[in-house]
mmCIF file of C-alpha atoms in Angstrom:
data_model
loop_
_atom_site.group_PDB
_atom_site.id
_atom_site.type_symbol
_atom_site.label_atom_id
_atom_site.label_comp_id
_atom_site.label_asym_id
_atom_site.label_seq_id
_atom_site.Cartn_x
_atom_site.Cartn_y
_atom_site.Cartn_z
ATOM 1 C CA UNK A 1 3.094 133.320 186.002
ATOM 2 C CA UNK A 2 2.925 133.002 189.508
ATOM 3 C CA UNK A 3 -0.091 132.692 191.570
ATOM 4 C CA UNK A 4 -1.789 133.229 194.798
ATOM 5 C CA UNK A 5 -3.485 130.338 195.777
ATOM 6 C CA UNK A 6 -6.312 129.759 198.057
ATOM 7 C CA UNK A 7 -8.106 127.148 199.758
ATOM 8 C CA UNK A 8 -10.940 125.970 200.236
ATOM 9 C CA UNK A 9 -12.780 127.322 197.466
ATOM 10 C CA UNK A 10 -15.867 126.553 198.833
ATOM 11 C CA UNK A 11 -16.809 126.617 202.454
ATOM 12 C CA UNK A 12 -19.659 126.034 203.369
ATOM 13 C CA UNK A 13 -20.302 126.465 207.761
ATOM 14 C CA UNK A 14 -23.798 126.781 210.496
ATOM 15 C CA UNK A 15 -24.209 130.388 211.053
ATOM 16 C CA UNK A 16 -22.405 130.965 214.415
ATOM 17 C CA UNK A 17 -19.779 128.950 213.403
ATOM 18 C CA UNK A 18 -16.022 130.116 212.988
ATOM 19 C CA UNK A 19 -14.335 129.809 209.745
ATOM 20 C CA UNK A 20 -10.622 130.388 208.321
ATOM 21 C CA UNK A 21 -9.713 131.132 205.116
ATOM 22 C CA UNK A 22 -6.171 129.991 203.606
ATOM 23 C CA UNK A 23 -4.173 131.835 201.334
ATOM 24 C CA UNK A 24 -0.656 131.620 199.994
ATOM 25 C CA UNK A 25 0.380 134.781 198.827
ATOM 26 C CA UNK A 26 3.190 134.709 195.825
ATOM 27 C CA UNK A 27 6.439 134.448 197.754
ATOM 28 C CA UNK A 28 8.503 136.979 197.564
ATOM 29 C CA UNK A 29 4.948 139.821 197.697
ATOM 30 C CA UNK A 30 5.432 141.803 200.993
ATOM 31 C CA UNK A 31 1.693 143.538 200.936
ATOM 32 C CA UNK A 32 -1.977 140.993 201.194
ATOM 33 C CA UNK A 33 -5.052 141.736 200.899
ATOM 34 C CA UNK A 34 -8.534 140.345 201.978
ATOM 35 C CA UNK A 35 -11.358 141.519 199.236
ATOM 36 C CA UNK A 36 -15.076 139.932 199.164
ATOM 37 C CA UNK A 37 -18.013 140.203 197.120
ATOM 38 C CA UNK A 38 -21.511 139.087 197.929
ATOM 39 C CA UNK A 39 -23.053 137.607 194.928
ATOM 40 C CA UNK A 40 -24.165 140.492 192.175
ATOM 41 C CA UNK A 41 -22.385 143.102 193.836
ATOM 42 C CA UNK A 42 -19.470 144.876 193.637
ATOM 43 C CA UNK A 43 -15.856 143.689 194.794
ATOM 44 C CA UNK A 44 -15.378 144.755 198.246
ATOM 45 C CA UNK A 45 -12.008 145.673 200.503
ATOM 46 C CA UNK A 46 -11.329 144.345 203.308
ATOM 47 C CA UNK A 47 -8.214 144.345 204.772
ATOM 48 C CA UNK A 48 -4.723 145.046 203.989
ATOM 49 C CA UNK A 49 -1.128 143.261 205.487
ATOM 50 C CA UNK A 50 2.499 144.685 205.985
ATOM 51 C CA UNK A 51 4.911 143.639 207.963
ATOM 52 C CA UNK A 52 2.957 141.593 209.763
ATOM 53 C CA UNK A 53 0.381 144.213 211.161
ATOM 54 C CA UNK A 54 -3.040 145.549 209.801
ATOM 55 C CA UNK A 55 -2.075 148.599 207.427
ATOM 56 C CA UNK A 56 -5.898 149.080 206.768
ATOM 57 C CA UNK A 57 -9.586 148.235 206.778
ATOM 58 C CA UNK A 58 -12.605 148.853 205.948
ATOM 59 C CA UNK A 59 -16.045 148.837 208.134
ATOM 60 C CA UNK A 60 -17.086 146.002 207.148
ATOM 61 C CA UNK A 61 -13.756 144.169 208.551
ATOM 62 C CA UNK A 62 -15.191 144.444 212.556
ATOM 63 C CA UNK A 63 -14.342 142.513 215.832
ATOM 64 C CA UNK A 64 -15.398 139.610 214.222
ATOM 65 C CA UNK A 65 -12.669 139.300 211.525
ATOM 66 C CA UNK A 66 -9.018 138.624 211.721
ATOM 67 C CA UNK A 67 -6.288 137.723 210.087
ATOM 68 C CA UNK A 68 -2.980 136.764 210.484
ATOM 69 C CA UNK A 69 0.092 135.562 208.719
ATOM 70 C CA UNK A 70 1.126 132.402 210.642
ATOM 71 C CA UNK A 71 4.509 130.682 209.124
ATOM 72 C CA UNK A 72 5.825 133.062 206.411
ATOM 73 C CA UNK A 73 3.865 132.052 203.584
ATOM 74 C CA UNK A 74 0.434 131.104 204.576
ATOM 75 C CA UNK A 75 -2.156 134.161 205.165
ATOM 76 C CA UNK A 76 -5.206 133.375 206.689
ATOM 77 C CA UNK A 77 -8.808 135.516 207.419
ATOM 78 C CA UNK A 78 -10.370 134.231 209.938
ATOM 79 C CA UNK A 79 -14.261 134.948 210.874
ATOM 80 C CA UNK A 80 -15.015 134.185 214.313
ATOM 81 C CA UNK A 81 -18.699 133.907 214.261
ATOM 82 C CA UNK A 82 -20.809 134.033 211.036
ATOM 83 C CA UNK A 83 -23.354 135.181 210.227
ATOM 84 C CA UNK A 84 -25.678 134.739 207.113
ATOM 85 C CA UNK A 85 -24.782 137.963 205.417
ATOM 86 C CA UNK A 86 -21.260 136.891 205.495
ATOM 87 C CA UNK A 87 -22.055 134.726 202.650
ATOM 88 C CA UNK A 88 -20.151 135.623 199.642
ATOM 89 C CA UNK A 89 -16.502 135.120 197.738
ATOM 90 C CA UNK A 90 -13.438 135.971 198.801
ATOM 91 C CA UNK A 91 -10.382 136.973 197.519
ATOM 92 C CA UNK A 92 -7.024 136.944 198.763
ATOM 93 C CA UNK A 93 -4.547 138.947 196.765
ATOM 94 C CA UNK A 94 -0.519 140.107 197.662
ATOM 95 C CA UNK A 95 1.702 142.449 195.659
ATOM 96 C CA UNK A 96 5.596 142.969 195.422
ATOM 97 C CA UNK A 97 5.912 146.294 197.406
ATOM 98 C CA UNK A 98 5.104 149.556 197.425
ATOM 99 C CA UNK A 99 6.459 150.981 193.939
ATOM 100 C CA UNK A 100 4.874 147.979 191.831
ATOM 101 C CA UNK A 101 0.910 148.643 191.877
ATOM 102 C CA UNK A 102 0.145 145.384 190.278
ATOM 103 C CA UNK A 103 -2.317 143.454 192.695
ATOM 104 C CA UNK A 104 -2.555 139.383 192.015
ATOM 105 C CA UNK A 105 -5.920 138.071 193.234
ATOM 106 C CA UNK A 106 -6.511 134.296 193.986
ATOM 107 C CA UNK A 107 -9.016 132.291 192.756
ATOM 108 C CA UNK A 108 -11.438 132.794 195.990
ATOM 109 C CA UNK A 109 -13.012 130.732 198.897
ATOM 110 C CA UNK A 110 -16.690 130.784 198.204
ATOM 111 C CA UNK A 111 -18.448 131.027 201.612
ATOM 112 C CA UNK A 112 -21.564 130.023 202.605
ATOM 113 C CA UNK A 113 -23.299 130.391 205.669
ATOM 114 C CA UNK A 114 -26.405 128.369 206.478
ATOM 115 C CA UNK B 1 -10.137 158.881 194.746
ATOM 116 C CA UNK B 2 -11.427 159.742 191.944
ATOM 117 C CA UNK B 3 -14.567 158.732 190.962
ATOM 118 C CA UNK B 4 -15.181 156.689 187.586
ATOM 119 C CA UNK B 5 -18.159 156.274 185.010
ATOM 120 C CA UNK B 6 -18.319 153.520 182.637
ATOM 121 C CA UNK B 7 -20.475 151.806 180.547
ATOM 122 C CA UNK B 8 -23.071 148.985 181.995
ATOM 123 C CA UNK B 9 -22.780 146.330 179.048
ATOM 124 C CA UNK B 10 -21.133 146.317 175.475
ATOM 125 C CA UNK B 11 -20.474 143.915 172.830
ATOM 126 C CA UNK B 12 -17.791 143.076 170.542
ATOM 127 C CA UNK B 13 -17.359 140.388 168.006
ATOM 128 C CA UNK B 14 -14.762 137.997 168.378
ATOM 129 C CA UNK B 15 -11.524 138.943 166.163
ATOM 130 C CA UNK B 16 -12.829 142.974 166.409
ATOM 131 C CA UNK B 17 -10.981 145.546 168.632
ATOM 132 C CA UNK B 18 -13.066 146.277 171.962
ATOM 133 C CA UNK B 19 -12.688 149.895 173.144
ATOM 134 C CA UNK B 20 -13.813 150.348 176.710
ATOM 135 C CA UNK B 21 -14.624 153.637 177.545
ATOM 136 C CA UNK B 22 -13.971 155.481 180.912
ATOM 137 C CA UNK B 23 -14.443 158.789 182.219
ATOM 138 C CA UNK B 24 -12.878 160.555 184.889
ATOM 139 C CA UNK B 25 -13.285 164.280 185.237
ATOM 140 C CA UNK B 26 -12.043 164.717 188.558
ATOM 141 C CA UNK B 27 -9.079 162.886 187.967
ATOM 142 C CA UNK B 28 -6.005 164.353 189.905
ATOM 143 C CA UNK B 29 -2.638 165.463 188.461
ATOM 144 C CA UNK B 30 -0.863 162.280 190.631
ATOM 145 C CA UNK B 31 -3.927 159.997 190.219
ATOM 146 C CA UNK B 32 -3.039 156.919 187.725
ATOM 147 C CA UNK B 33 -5.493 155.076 185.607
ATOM 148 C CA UNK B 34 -5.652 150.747 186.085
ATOM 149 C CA UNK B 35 -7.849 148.268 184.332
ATOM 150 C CA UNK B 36 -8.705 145.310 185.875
ATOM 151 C CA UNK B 37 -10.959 142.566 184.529
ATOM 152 C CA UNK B 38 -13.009 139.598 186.626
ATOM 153 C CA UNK B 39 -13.939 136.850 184.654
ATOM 154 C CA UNK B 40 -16.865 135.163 185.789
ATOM 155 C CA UNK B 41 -16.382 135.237 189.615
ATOM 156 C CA UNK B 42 -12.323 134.694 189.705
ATOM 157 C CA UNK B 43 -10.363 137.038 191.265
ATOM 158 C CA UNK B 44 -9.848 140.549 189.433
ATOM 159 C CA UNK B 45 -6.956 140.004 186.505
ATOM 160 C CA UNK B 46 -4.365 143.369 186.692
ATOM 161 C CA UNK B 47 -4.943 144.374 182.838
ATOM 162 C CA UNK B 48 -2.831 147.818 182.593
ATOM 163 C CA UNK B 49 -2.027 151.308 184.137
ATOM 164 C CA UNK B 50 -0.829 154.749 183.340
ATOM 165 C CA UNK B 51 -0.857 158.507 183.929
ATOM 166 C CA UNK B 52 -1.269 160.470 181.286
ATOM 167 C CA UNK B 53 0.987 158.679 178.153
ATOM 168 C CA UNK B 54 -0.416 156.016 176.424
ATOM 169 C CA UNK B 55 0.259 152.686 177.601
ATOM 170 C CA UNK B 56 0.863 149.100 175.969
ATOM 171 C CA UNK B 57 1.333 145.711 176.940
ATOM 172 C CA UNK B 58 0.739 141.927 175.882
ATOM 173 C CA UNK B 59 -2.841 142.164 177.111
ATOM 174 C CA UNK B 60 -4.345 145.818 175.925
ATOM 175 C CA UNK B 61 -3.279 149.011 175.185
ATOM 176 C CA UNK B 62 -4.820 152.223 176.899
ATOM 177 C CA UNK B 63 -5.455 155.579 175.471
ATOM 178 C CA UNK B 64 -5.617 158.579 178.332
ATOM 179 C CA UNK B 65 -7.274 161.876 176.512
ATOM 180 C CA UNK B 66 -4.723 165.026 176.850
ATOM 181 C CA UNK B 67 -7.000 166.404 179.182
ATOM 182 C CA UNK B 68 -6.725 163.357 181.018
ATOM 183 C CA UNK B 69 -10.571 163.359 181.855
ATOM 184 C CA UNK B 70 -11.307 159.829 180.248
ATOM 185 C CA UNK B 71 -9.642 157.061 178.765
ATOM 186 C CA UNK B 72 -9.836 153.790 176.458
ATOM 187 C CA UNK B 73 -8.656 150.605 177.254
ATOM 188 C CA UNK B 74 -8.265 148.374 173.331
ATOM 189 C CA UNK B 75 -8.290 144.967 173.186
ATOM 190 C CA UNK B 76 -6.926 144.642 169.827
ATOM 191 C CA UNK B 77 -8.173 141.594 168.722
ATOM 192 C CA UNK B 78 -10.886 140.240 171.251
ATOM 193 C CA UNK B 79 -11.900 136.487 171.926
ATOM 194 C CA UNK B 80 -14.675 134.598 173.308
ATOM 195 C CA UNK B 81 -11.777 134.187 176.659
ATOM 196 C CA UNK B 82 -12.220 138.299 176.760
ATOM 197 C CA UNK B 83 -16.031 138.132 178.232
ATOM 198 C CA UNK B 84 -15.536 140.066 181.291
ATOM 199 C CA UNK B 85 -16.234 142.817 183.608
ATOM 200 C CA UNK B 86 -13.906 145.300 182.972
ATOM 201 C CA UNK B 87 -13.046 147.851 186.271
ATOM 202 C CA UNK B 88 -11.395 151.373 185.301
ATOM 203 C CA UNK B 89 -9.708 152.714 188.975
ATOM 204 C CA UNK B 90 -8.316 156.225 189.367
ATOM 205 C CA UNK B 91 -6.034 156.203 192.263
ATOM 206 C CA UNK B 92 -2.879 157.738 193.570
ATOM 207 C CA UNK B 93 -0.425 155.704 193.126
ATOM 208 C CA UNK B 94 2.264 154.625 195.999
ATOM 209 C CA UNK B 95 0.182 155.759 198.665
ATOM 210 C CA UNK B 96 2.099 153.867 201.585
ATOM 211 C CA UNK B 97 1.576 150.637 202.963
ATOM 212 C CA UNK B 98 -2.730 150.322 202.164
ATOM 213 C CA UNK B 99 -2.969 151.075 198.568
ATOM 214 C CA UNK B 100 -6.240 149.315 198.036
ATOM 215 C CA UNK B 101 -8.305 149.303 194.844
ATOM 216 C CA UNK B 102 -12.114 150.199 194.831
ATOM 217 C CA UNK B 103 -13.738 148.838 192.718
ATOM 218 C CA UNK B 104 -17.027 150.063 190.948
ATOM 219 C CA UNK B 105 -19.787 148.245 188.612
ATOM 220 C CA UNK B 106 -17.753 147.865 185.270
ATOM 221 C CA UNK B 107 -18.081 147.453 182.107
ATOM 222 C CA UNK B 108 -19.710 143.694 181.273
ATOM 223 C CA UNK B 109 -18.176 142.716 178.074
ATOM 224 C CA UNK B 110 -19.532 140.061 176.020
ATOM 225 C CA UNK B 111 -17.406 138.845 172.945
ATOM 226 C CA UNK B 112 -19.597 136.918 170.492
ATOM 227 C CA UNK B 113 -19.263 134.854 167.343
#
């Protein structure tokens, strides 16, 4: 089956410090996702992708996160200055299109901020 | 969305059917039912959806109540690889371009000997 892969899958950065997160969606999705979850809790949104502009976020996705879809296959978050509570896993994920509900979540980039 | 009560923990021995229970009173007539599973801190695994028939696939088969107020999700033959938390998400389906999932506590399974 195919996957969405992600890399690193663990980052560990100096709070302050930008990071980016790499993700290769499955390539023929059209919709990604950005989910995270801070260690014992639950599985957080994010963000969502289409057609190469935000379709959604949440709160906790503020000035300080971005993402962006670079080359066609590549999907990256990007955190421009971090901050300890940023610490946690997260998971990319893409689907098909908008009549096919299954998600595909990678593996996940666990962060951690010093 | 509606919202979703399930079980903290249960067991189930290896080779044994696991029924996961989930209730959803305030389920809408358009909402759909999806199980997803996270196996020790991968990503969240796309188990199985429906609306109000029953549904069946390689991976599980899921009972929706007539009333449509709770469901099962049956793992008909569970292994030690089953150990999980298992999510139950009530959502409308093909809501344009966002569709995300939220995701609640779960159900931690543990499959044992």
């Amino acid at each position: 089956e195919p996957e969405v892969t992600q890399t690193p899958s663990h980052q560990v950065t100096q709070m302050g410090q930008e990071v980016i997160l790499r993700c290769v969606p499955i390539s023929n999705h059209l919709y990604f996702y950005w989910y995270r979850q801070i260690l014992g809790q639950k599985v957080e949104f994010l963000v969502s992708f289409y057609n190469n502009e935000i379709s959604e976020k949440s709160e906790i996705f503020d000035d300080q996160f971005s993402v962006e879809r670079p080359d066609g296959s590549n999907f990256t978050l990007k955190i421009r200055s971090t901050k300890l509570e940023d610490s946690a896993m997260y998971f990319c994920a893409s689907r098909v299109g908008q009549l096919n509900e299954k998600l595909f979540f990678g593996s996940g980039t666990q962060l951690s901020v010093l | 969305d509606a919202k979703t009560t399930q079980p903290t923990s249960m067991d189930c021995a290896e080779g044994r059917a696991a029924n996961l229970p989930c209730n959803h009173s305030t389920i809408s007539g358009n909402e759909y039912v999806y199980w997803y599973r996270q196996i020790h801190s991968q990503g969240p695994q796309y188990i199985i959806h429906g609306l109000k028939n029953n549904e069946t696939n390689e991976m599980a088969s899921l009972i929706i109540t007539e009333d449509r107020k709770s469901s099962t999700l049956i793992l008909p033959h569970a292994t030690l690889r089953d150990t999980a938390v298992y999510y139950c998400i009530v959502r409308v389906a093909n809501t344009g371009t966002a569709s995300k999932l939220t995701f609640g506590t779960g159900t931690r399974l543990q499959v044992t000997l």
